Structure formats: C-alpha cells, structure tokens
PDB file of C-alpha atoms in Angstrom:
ATOM      1  CA  MET B   9      -7.836 -11.308 -15.954  1.00 47.00           C
ATOM      2  CA  LEU B  10      -5.589  -8.522 -15.645  1.00 48.00           C
ATOM      3  CA  ARG B  11      -6.411  -4.846 -15.069  1.00 57.00           C
ATOM      4  CA  ALA B  12      -5.658  -2.237 -17.732  1.00 54.00           C
ATOM      5  CA  SER B  13      -3.076  -0.962 -15.161  1.00 53.00           C
ATOM      6  CA  GLU B  14      -1.516  -4.369 -14.627  1.00 53.00           C
ATOM      7  CA  ARG B  15      -1.062  -4.894 -18.595  1.00 53.00           C
ATOM      8  CA  ALA B  16       0.654  -1.187 -18.657  1.00 54.00           C
ATOM      9  CA  VAL B  17       3.067  -2.246 -16.009  1.00 50.00           C
ATOM     10  CA  ARG B  18       3.792  -5.686 -17.669  1.00 54.00           C
ATOM     11  CA  GLU B  19       4.361  -4.202 -21.022  1.00 55.00           C
ATOM     12  CA  ASP B  20       6.661  -1.576 -20.029  1.00 53.00           C
ATOM     13  CA  SER B  21       8.995  -3.279 -17.556  1.00 54.00           C
ATOM     14  CA  SER B  22      11.211   0.059 -16.946  1.00 56.00           C
ATOM     15  CA  ILE B  23       8.069   1.592 -14.673  1.00 55.00           C
ATOM     16  CA  GLU B  24       8.967   1.280 -11.268  1.00 61.00           C
ATOM     17  CA  GLU B  25       5.911   2.302  -9.780  1.00 65.00           C
ATOM     18  CA  GLU B  26       2.191   2.895 -10.114  1.00 68.00           C
ATOM     19  CA  ILE B  27      -0.500   4.369  -8.182  1.00 70.00           C
ATOM     20  CA  VAL B  28      -3.746   2.718  -8.079  1.00 72.00           C
ATOM     21  CA  THR B  29      -7.267   4.437  -7.053  1.00 76.00           C
ATOM     22  CA  VAL B  30      -9.740   2.008  -5.751  1.00 73.00           C
ATOM     23  CA  LYS B  31     -13.289   2.920  -5.074  1.00 78.00           C
ATOM     24  CA  MET B  32     -16.010   0.861  -3.359  1.00 73.00           C
ATOM     25  CA  LYS B  33     -18.954   0.941  -1.258  1.00 77.00           C
ATOM     26  CA  ILE B  34     -18.128  -0.340   2.570  1.00 72.00           C
ATOM     27  CA  SER B  35     -20.669  -0.389   5.378  1.00 76.00           C
ATOM     28  CA  SER B  36     -19.662   1.407   8.423  1.00 76.00           C
ATOM     29  CA  SER B  37     -19.372  -2.083  10.227  1.00 80.00           C
ATOM     30  CA  ALA B  38     -16.807  -3.465   8.010  1.00 80.00           C
ATOM     31  CA  LEU B  39     -14.685  -0.209   8.246  1.00 83.00           C
ATOM     32  CA  GLU B  40     -12.930  -1.250  11.402  1.00 84.00           C
ATOM     33  CA  PRO B  41     -11.281  -4.284  10.656  1.00 87.00           C
ATOM     34  CA  ILE B  42     -10.218  -3.023   7.364  1.00 86.00           C
ATOM     35  CA  ALA B  43      -8.816   0.077   9.270  1.00 86.00           C
ATOM     36  CA  ASP B  44      -7.294  -2.211  11.740  1.00 88.00           C
ATOM     37  CA  HIS B  45      -5.621  -4.373   8.924  1.00 90.00           C
ATOM     38  CA  TYR B  46      -4.234  -1.470   7.042  1.00 89.00           C
ATOM     39  CA  MET B  47      -2.642   0.015  10.522  1.00 89.00           C
ATOM     40  CA  ARG B  48      -1.094  -3.217  11.133  1.00 91.00           C
ATOM     41  CA  SER B  49       0.338  -3.600   7.588  1.00 91.00           C
ATOM     42  CA  LYS B  50       1.876  -0.037   7.480  1.00 89.00           C
ATOM     43  CA  ARG B  51       3.324  -0.672  10.851  1.00 91.00           C
ATOM     44  CA  LEU B  52       4.846  -3.825   9.916  1.00 91.00           C
ATOM     45  CA  VAL B  53       6.328  -2.208   6.618  1.00 88.00           C
ATOM     46  CA  LEU B  54       7.508   0.890   8.525  1.00 86.00           C
ATOM     47  CA  GLN B  55       9.520  -1.336  10.743  1.00 89.00           C
ATOM     48  CA  TRP B  56      11.155  -3.581   8.209  1.00 87.00           C
ATOM     49  CA  LEU B  57      12.174  -0.250   6.216  1.00 84.00           C
ATOM     50  CA  TYR B  58      13.572   0.998   9.843  1.00 84.00           C
ATOM     51  CA  GLU B  59      15.510  -2.197  10.802  1.00 86.00           C
ATOM     52  CA  HIS B  60      17.161  -2.107   7.110  1.00 83.00           C
ATOM     53  CA  ASN B  61      18.234   1.306   7.166  1.00 79.00           C
ATOM     54  CA  PHE B  62      16.051   2.551   4.219  1.00 72.00           C
ATOM     55  CA  SER B  63      15.049   6.091   4.860  1.00 64.00           C
ATOM     56  CA  CYS B  64      11.517   6.887   5.578  1.00 56.00           C
ATOM     57  CA  GLU B  65      11.553  10.652   5.167  1.00 62.00           C
ATOM     58  CA  GLY B  66       8.119  12.299   4.655  1.00 60.00           C
ATOM     59  CA  VAL B  67       6.254   9.016   6.202  1.00 57.00           C
ATOM     60  CA  GLU B  68       4.631   9.395   9.536  1.00 58.00           C
ATOM     61  CA  GLU B  69       6.010   7.048  11.852  1.00 53.00           C
ATOM     62  CA  GLU B  70       3.183   5.075  13.806  1.00 51.00           C
ATOM     63  CA  LEU B  71       5.332   2.352  15.498  1.00 49.00           C
TER      64      LEU B  71
END
C-alpha cells in the first residue's frame, strides 16, 4: 500500500525530491543500533559522493 506522499511523487514525475518526516516511539536500548546504522549509511553515501566528485557543500563530513 502506497503512502500519500509516495502516490504524490508517482503522480507528478517532475518532483525531484521529497522530505518525509517519520515519528515513532523507540525504547532507549534500541537507539544505539539505529544511530550506528544511520552513521554507517551516511558515511557510505558521503564517501561515494566524494569518490564520484559530487559537491558535498553544506554537508558535515564525518568520514
């Protein structure tokens, strides 16, 4: 089932980017693995952008 935001993007293919806000309750013991995964993912994306000569202006580089 598509969320409303996904339907809007599919209906208007001229939209190039979308901001999605997610609210959820997380127990404190679950925060560390989520934060680790986020930081690893961010590092991989920044490394790929750097290696392919994309501009990362305004992005904190934490490699």
